[in-house]
């Protein structure tokens, strides 16, 4: 009687030995068959969708697009496998170019308007239709504008008792903005620069970034400027200055309760010796008294050029009869 188990055992052993010995041959045959099938398939005609690059031409010196333009469009095409494979992989692919004749008068591009340009430039395949329905577009005239720059001295954080001793210099002192006219026209005439740093107690010269919330469609000639200024430590001084009363005939009965006021001011140490009460002048115009409370404001009419932050104490006086 035939031993079936031995037969199956021998058959399986034979197959294993055969596969182990002839595997490279089998693999080579499989690769050849696959390659033949692939090449044969590429010689056939197919209908499919492909994504294809597109470029839009217009006078970029005069106009600017205010909405993003697509870089690709989707096409339904019919063509040979070789052609479709190259287009899909982007091999030897030239973008379709669409030219705007009058950008300012164009609001959108329909598939019917775009189809002739696509058909003309993509001749290796038949264009059945364009998948994109409508491409919205918007253009504006390109415009330039110079804007002056300025540092807000009040926001500078100097060390206590320190003051700026000269003019704050900005280089460059103007910035040119370029972009769509509708946005450029909205720019301010003066742009305030924020200077970083706290407790500044020495001469300042730093490159400062312009803190401007930029529209991505607007470009700047430079986004950094150099700011320079000098600082010195000042002294605070106080002197008593006589108040001059300016009397009118209608106010002959009114007079000041006292004839002096304290004047506070700041100055450099080297200017202290030459500064006296005679350098200041304070007046009270009695014709401008407040009848409700008999008060009158004092006015500083004279001070030396070398002092800073002059204040009067008190700033008002009560008149008496």
Tab-separated table of C-alpha atoms in Angstrom:
chain	number	residue	atom	x	y	z
A	1	UNK	CA	0.000	0.000	0.000
A	2	UNK	CA	1.331	3.467	-0.915
A	3	UNK	CA	2.388	5.582	2.045
A	4	UNK	CA	0.624	8.912	1.381
A	5	UNK	CA	2.460	10.682	4.173
A	6	UNK	CA	5.836	9.856	2.637
A	7	UNK	CA	4.670	11.077	-0.767
A	8	UNK	CA	3.583	14.468	0.586
A	9	UNK	CA	6.757	14.788	2.645
A	10	UNK	CA	8.952	14.147	-0.418
A	11	UNK	CA	6.920	16.556	-2.548
A	12	UNK	CA	7.200	19.379	-0.037
A	13	UNK	CA	10.934	18.755	0.416
A	14	UNK	CA	11.341	18.933	-3.335
A	15	UNK	CA	9.502	22.252	-3.562
A	16	UNK	CA	11.491	23.805	-0.751
A	17	UNK	CA	14.788	22.796	-2.283
A	18	UNK	CA	13.645	24.031	-5.690
A	19	UNK	CA	12.556	27.471	-4.323
A	20	UNK	CA	15.727	27.888	-2.370
A	21	UNK	CA	17.938	27.078	-5.332
A	22	UNK	CA	15.968	28.849	-8.054
A	23	UNK	CA	14.645	31.914	-6.198
A	24	UNK	CA	16.763	34.476	-8.156
A	25	UNK	CA	15.502	33.017	-11.411
A	26	UNK	CA	11.883	33.145	-10.288
A	27	UNK	CA	12.308	36.726	-9.054
A	28	UNK	CA	13.898	37.763	-12.344
A	29	UNK	CA	11.027	36.242	-14.301
A	30	UNK	CA	8.512	38.025	-12.104
A	31	UNK	CA	10.317	41.349	-12.575
A	32	UNK	CA	10.458	40.872	-16.327
A	33	UNK	CA	6.760	40.049	-16.488
A	34	UNK	CA	5.882	43.073	-14.359
A	35	UNK	CA	8.050	45.363	-16.478
A	36	UNK	CA	6.475	44.044	-19.678
A	37	UNK	CA	3.006	44.584	-18.287
A	38	UNK	CA	3.898	48.102	-17.100
A	39	UNK	CA	5.390	49.103	-20.449
A	40	UNK	CA	2.455	47.690	-22.286
A	41	UNK	CA	0.053	49.559	-20.016
A	42	UNK	CA	1.836	52.864	-20.633
A	43	UNK	CA	1.240	52.524	-24.371
A	44	UNK	CA	-2.514	52.575	-23.841
A	45	UNK	CA	-4.782	55.609	-23.703
A	46	UNK	CA	-6.370	56.685	-20.396
A	47	UNK	CA	-8.708	59.348	-19.062
A	48	UNK	CA	-7.816	60.697	-15.628
A	49	UNK	CA	-7.368	63.777	-13.447
A	50	UNK	CA	-3.981	65.446	-13.087
A	51	UNK	CA	-2.779	68.440	-11.062
A	52	UNK	CA	-0.852	70.821	-13.281
A	53	UNK	CA	1.206	73.958	-12.440
A	54	UNK	CA	0.007	77.355	-13.624
A	55	UNK	CA	1.536	80.824	-13.599
A	56	UNK	CA	-0.239	84.164	-13.963
A	57	UNK	CA	1.468	86.959	-15.865
A	58	UNK	CA	0.790	90.670	-15.379
A	59	UNK	CA	2.806	93.868	-15.062
A	60	UNK	CA	4.242	93.426	-11.561
A	61	UNK	CA	5.811	96.898	-11.704
A	62	UNK	CA	2.383	98.544	-11.874
A	63	UNK	CA	-0.018	96.079	-10.259
A	64	UNK	CA	-0.164	93.769	-7.253
A	65	UNK	CA	-2.504	90.871	-6.553
A	66	UNK	CA	-4.447	91.382	-3.312
A	67	UNK	CA	-5.650	87.760	-3.129
A	68	UNK	CA	-3.527	84.602	-3.399
A	69	UNK	CA	-3.382	83.191	-6.917
A	70	UNK	CA	-3.370	79.384	-7.265
A	71	UNK	CA	-0.142	77.670	-8.272
A	72	UNK	CA	-1.935	74.569	-9.628
A	73	UNK	CA	-5.156	73.609	-11.391
A	74	UNK	CA	-6.856	70.224	-11.746
A	75	UNK	CA	-7.466	68.950	-15.279
A	76	UNK	CA	-9.479	66.043	-16.651
A	77	UNK	CA	-7.377	64.757	-19.553
A	78	UNK	CA	-7.125	61.882	-22.005
A	79	UNK	CA	-3.726	60.694	-23.197
A	80	UNK	CA	-1.216	57.885	-23.386
A	81	UNK	CA	0.142	56.448	-20.170
A	82	UNK	CA	3.656	57.697	-20.870
A	83	UNK	CA	2.427	61.267	-21.250
A	84	UNK	CA	0.186	61.175	-18.181
A	85	UNK	CA	2.960	59.635	-16.076
A	86	UNK	CA	5.398	62.402	-17.009
A	87	UNK	CA	2.833	65.099	-16.279
A	88	UNK	CA	1.898	63.527	-12.956
A	89	UNK	CA	5.535	63.242	-11.854
A	90	UNK	CA	6.364	66.741	-13.125
A	91	UNK	CA	9.009	65.464	-15.546
A	92	UNK	CA	9.781	67.967	-18.315
A	93	UNK	CA	6.682	69.939	-17.342
A	94	UNK	CA	6.331	73.614	-18.272
A	95	UNK	CA	3.696	75.549	-16.294
A	96	UNK	CA	0.658	76.858	-18.113
A	97	UNK	CA	0.880	80.646	-18.398
A	98	UNK	CA	-2.227	82.823	-18.218
A	99	UNK	CA	-1.762	86.495	-19.109
A	100	UNK	CA	-3.979	89.263	-17.695
A	101	UNK	CA	-4.707	91.926	-20.277
A	102	UNK	CA	-6.402	94.329	-17.827
A	103	UNK	CA	-5.885	93.216	-14.207
A	104	UNK	CA	-7.923	96.017	-12.593
A	105	UNK	CA	-11.022	95.055	-14.555
A	106	UNK	CA	-10.776	91.302	-13.890
A	107	UNK	CA	-12.682	89.909	-10.888
A	108	UNK	CA	-12.558	86.183	-11.680
A	109	UNK	CA	-11.434	83.619	-14.264
A	110	UNK	CA	-13.914	80.962	-15.349
A	111	UNK	CA	-12.950	77.527	-16.644
A	112	UNK	CA	-14.259	78.510	-20.086
A	113	UNK	CA	-11.951	81.539	-20.201
A	114	UNK	CA	-8.965	79.483	-19.029
A	115	UNK	CA	-9.565	76.463	-21.296
A	116	UNK	CA	-8.165	77.953	-24.553
A	117	UNK	CA	-4.856	78.844	-22.878
A	118	UNK	CA	-4.582	75.388	-21.315
A	119	UNK	CA	-5.426	73.604	-24.582
A	120	UNK	CA	-2.946	75.700	-26.535
A	121	UNK	CA	-0.035	75.066	-24.150
A	122	UNK	CA	-0.735	71.425	-23.203
A	123	UNK	CA	-0.884	69.733	-26.601
A	124	UNK	CA	0.404	66.291	-25.590
A	125	UNK	CA	-2.942	65.352	-24.064
A	126	UNK	CA	-6.568	66.062	-24.778
A	127	UNK	CA	-8.090	68.457	-22.251
A	128	UNK	CA	-11.622	67.262	-21.548
A	129	UNK	CA	-12.400	69.995	-19.034
A	130	UNK	CA	-10.957	71.981	-16.116
A	131	UNK	CA	-12.039	70.820	-12.674
A	132	UNK	CA	-11.713	74.290	-11.102
A	133	UNK	CA	-14.972	76.163	-11.521
A	134	UNK	CA	-14.038	79.826	-10.948
A	135	UNK	CA	-10.792	81.417	-9.778
A	136	UNK	CA	-11.420	84.702	-7.909
A	137	UNK	CA	-8.809	87.417	-8.532
A	138	UNK	CA	-8.303	90.987	-7.330
A	139	UNK	CA	-5.645	93.522	-8.269
A	140	UNK	CA	-4.694	97.019	-7.196
A	141	UNK	CA	-2.216	99.580	-8.415
A	142	UNK	CA	1.210	99.325	-6.795
A	143	UNK	CA	2.068	102.438	-4.798
A	144	UNK	CA	5.037	103.765	-2.819
A	145	UNK	CA	4.985	106.203	0.068
A	146	UNK	CA	7.605	107.645	2.391
A	147	UNK	CA	6.675	107.849	6.056
A	148	UNK	CA	8.604	109.923	8.586
A	149	UNK	CA	9.882	108.247	11.758
A	150	UNK	CA	9.947	109.672	15.262
A	151	UNK	CA	10.854	108.487	18.753
A	152	UNK	CA	8.381	109.321	21.506
A	153	UNK	CA	10.680	110.839	24.135
A	154	UNK	CA	8.042	110.373	26.824
A	155	UNK	CA	8.168	106.593	26.471
A	156	UNK	CA	11.946	106.419	26.841
A	157	UNK	CA	12.733	104.764	30.165
A	158	UNK	CA	15.710	106.736	31.454
A	159	UNK	CA	17.306	106.253	34.832
A	160	UNK	CA	16.035	108.566	37.554
A	161	UNK	CA	17.458	112.112	37.295
A	162	UNK	CA	18.712	111.483	33.720
A	163	UNK	CA	17.626	113.528	30.705
A	164	UNK	CA	18.349	113.532	26.960
A	165	UNK	CA	20.768	116.355	26.184
A	166	UNK	CA	20.444	116.571	22.398
A	167	UNK	CA	18.124	115.743	19.521
A	168	UNK	CA	17.197	112.088	19.093
A	169	UNK	CA	18.619	110.990	15.737
A	170	UNK	CA	17.081	108.261	13.573
A	171	UNK	CA	18.910	106.810	10.586
A	172	UNK	CA	17.240	106.567	8.168
A	173	UNK	CA	14.590	109.026	9.333
A	174	UNK	CA	12.048	107.864	6.728
A	175	UNK	CA	10.859	104.466	5.537
A	176	UNK	CA	9.416	103.722	2.102
A	177	UNK	CA	6.356	101.466	2.060
A	178	UNK	CA	5.303	99.685	-1.145
A	179	UNK	CA	2.141	97.729	-1.838
A	180	UNK	CA	-1.497	97.999	-2.926
A	181	UNK	CA	-2.660	101.599	-3.133
A	182	UNK	CA	-5.709	100.933	-0.955
A	183	UNK	CA	-3.466	99.928	1.963
A	184	UNK	CA	-0.641	102.410	1.374
A	185	UNK	CA	-3.097	105.328	1.512
A	186	UNK	CA	-4.158	104.240	5.014
A	187	UNK	CA	-0.637	104.554	6.443
A	188	UNK	CA	-0.071	107.342	8.998
A	189	UNK	CA	1.996	110.398	8.102
A	190	UNK	CA	4.231	109.750	11.108
A	191	UNK	CA	5.342	106.414	12.529
A	192	UNK	CA	6.344	106.307	16.203
A	193	UNK	CA	9.289	104.051	17.058
A	194	UNK	CA	9.441	102.265	20.400
A	195	UNK	CA	12.971	102.223	21.805
A	196	UNK	CA	13.750	99.189	24.002
A	197	UNK	CA	15.743	99.406	27.214
A	198	UNK	CA	15.149	100.504	30.798
A	199	UNK	CA	17.077	102.706	33.206
A	200	UNK	CA	19.161	104.173	30.376
A	201	UNK	CA	22.036	106.141	31.947
A	202	UNK	CA	24.551	106.382	29.113
A	203	UNK	CA	24.707	107.529	25.503
A	204	UNK	CA	22.429	105.348	23.380
A	205	UNK	CA	23.135	103.965	19.897
A	206	UNK	CA	21.231	100.830	18.942
A	207	UNK	CA	19.563	99.209	15.954
A	208	UNK	CA	15.828	99.231	16.587
A	209	UNK	CA	13.229	97.099	14.862
A	210	UNK	CA	10.258	99.012	13.512
A	211	UNK	CA	7.232	97.692	15.386
A	212	UNK	CA	4.684	97.957	12.613
A	213	UNK	CA	1.941	95.383	12.127
A	214	UNK	CA	2.613	94.704	8.509
A	215	UNK	CA	0.161	93.586	5.885
A	216	UNK	CA	1.936	90.740	4.027
A	217	UNK	CA	1.238	92.614	0.807
A	218	UNK	CA	3.237	95.638	2.020
A	219	UNK	CA	7.022	95.718	1.891
A	220	UNK	CA	9.365	98.126	3.699
A	221	UNK	CA	12.600	99.575	2.389
A	222	UNK	CA	14.066	98.630	5.781
A	223	UNK	CA	12.629	97.096	8.948
A	224	UNK	CA	15.428	98.379	11.173
A	225	UNK	CA	16.790	101.844	11.947
A	226	UNK	CA	19.587	103.157	14.136
A	227	UNK	CA	18.588	105.401	17.046
A	228	UNK	CA	21.133	107.684	18.745
A	229	UNK	CA	20.895	110.136	21.632
A	230	UNK	CA	22.965	111.364	24.569
A	231	UNK	CA	21.954	111.410	28.216
A	232	UNK	CA	23.340	113.131	31.315
A	233	UNK	CA	22.497	113.152	34.979
A	234	UNK	CA	20.767	116.364	36.100
A	235	UNK	CA	20.380	118.062	39.481
A	236	UNK	CA	17.101	119.308	40.895
A	237	UNK	CA	17.100	122.856	42.301
A	238	UNK	CA	14.563	125.233	43.814
A	239	UNK	CA	14.588	129.035	44.037
A	240	UNK	CA	12.117	131.639	45.258
A	241	UNK	CA	11.020	134.001	42.518
A	242	UNK	CA	8.988	137.169	43.008
A	243	UNK	CA	5.586	137.265	41.322
A	244	UNK	CA	4.810	140.316	39.210
A	245	UNK	CA	1.159	141.357	39.371
A	246	UNK	CA	-0.333	142.741	36.183
A	247	UNK	CA	-3.099	145.106	37.377
A	248	UNK	CA	-5.950	146.603	35.385
A	249	UNK	CA	-8.148	149.521	36.382
A	250	UNK	CA	-11.148	147.249	37.034
A	251	UNK	CA	-9.155	145.199	39.561
A	252	UNK	CA	-7.587	147.924	41.705
A	253	UNK	CA	-8.905	146.381	44.912
A	254	UNK	CA	-7.434	142.924	44.218
A	255	UNK	CA	-3.957	141.967	45.332
A	256	UNK	CA	-1.812	138.892	45.937
A	257	UNK	CA	-1.465	137.472	49.457
A	258	UNK	CA	2.291	137.047	48.913
A	259	UNK	CA	4.717	138.158	46.273
A	260	UNK	CA	6.936	135.056	45.856
A	261	UNK	CA	6.583	131.497	44.480
A	262	UNK	CA	8.930	128.519	44.494
A	263	UNK	CA	10.314	127.446	41.125
A	264	UNK	CA	11.577	123.841	40.748
A	265	UNK	CA	13.875	122.960	37.858
A	266	UNK	CA	16.550	120.529	36.658
A	267	UNK	CA	19.973	121.406	35.271
A	268	UNK	CA	23.457	120.017	34.634
A	269	UNK	CA	25.957	120.315	37.497
A	270	UNK	CA	28.171	122.734	35.537
A	271	UNK	CA	25.224	125.114	35.022
A	272	UNK	CA	24.374	125.391	38.723
A	273	UNK	CA	26.668	128.343	39.583
A	274	UNK	CA	25.241	130.619	36.896
A	275	UNK	CA	21.585	129.965	37.737
A	276	UNK	CA	19.801	132.340	40.138
A	277	UNK	CA	16.305	133.621	40.821
A	278	UNK	CA	16.971	136.526	38.447
A	279	UNK	CA	16.964	134.027	35.541
A	280	UNK	CA	13.224	133.396	36.051
A	281	UNK	CA	10.128	135.517	35.660
A	282	UNK	CA	6.624	134.762	36.971
A	283	UNK	CA	3.513	136.919	36.467
A	284	UNK	CA	-0.102	136.902	37.623
A	285	UNK	CA	-2.576	138.612	35.288
A	286	UNK	CA	-5.237	139.955	37.657
A	287	UNK	CA	-7.670	140.433	34.784
A	288	UNK	CA	-7.942	136.653	34.453
A	289	UNK	CA	-8.942	135.804	38.015
A	290	UNK	CA	-11.584	133.195	38.705
A	291	UNK	CA	-14.551	134.962	40.300
A	292	UNK	CA	-15.920	131.679	41.647
A	293	UNK	CA	-13.025	131.078	44.059
A	294	UNK	CA	-10.868	134.215	43.643
A	295	UNK	CA	-7.969	132.117	42.283
A	296	UNK	CA	-5.530	133.128	39.611
A	297	UNK	CA	-3.068	131.027	37.622
A	298	UNK	CA	0.598	131.942	37.599
A	299	UNK	CA	2.551	132.092	34.335
A	300	UNK	CA	6.267	131.487	33.825
A	301	UNK	CA	7.415	134.091	31.309
A	302	UNK	CA	11.173	133.712	31.582
A	303	UNK	CA	13.611	130.877	32.203
A	304	UNK	CA	17.194	130.090	31.106
A	305	UNK	CA	17.689	127.780	28.139
A	306	UNK	CA	19.791	125.282	30.110
A	307	UNK	CA	17.119	124.229	32.631
A	308	UNK	CA	14.556	121.411	32.242
A	309	UNK	CA	11.143	120.506	33.677
A	310	UNK	CA	10.358	123.823	35.327
A	311	UNK	CA	7.337	123.799	37.672
A	312	UNK	CA	5.772	126.418	39.921
A	313	UNK	CA	4.762	125.750	43.540
A	314	UNK	CA	1.984	126.686	43.925
A	315	UNK	CA	0.697	127.045	40.378
A	316	UNK	CA	-2.243	129.220	41.522
A	317	UNK	CA	-2.812	131.831	44.220
A	318	UNK	CA	-5.920	133.184	45.938
A	319	UNK	CA	-6.526	136.903	45.510
A	320	UNK	CA	-7.669	139.018	48.412
A	321	UNK	CA	-9.333	142.431	48.580
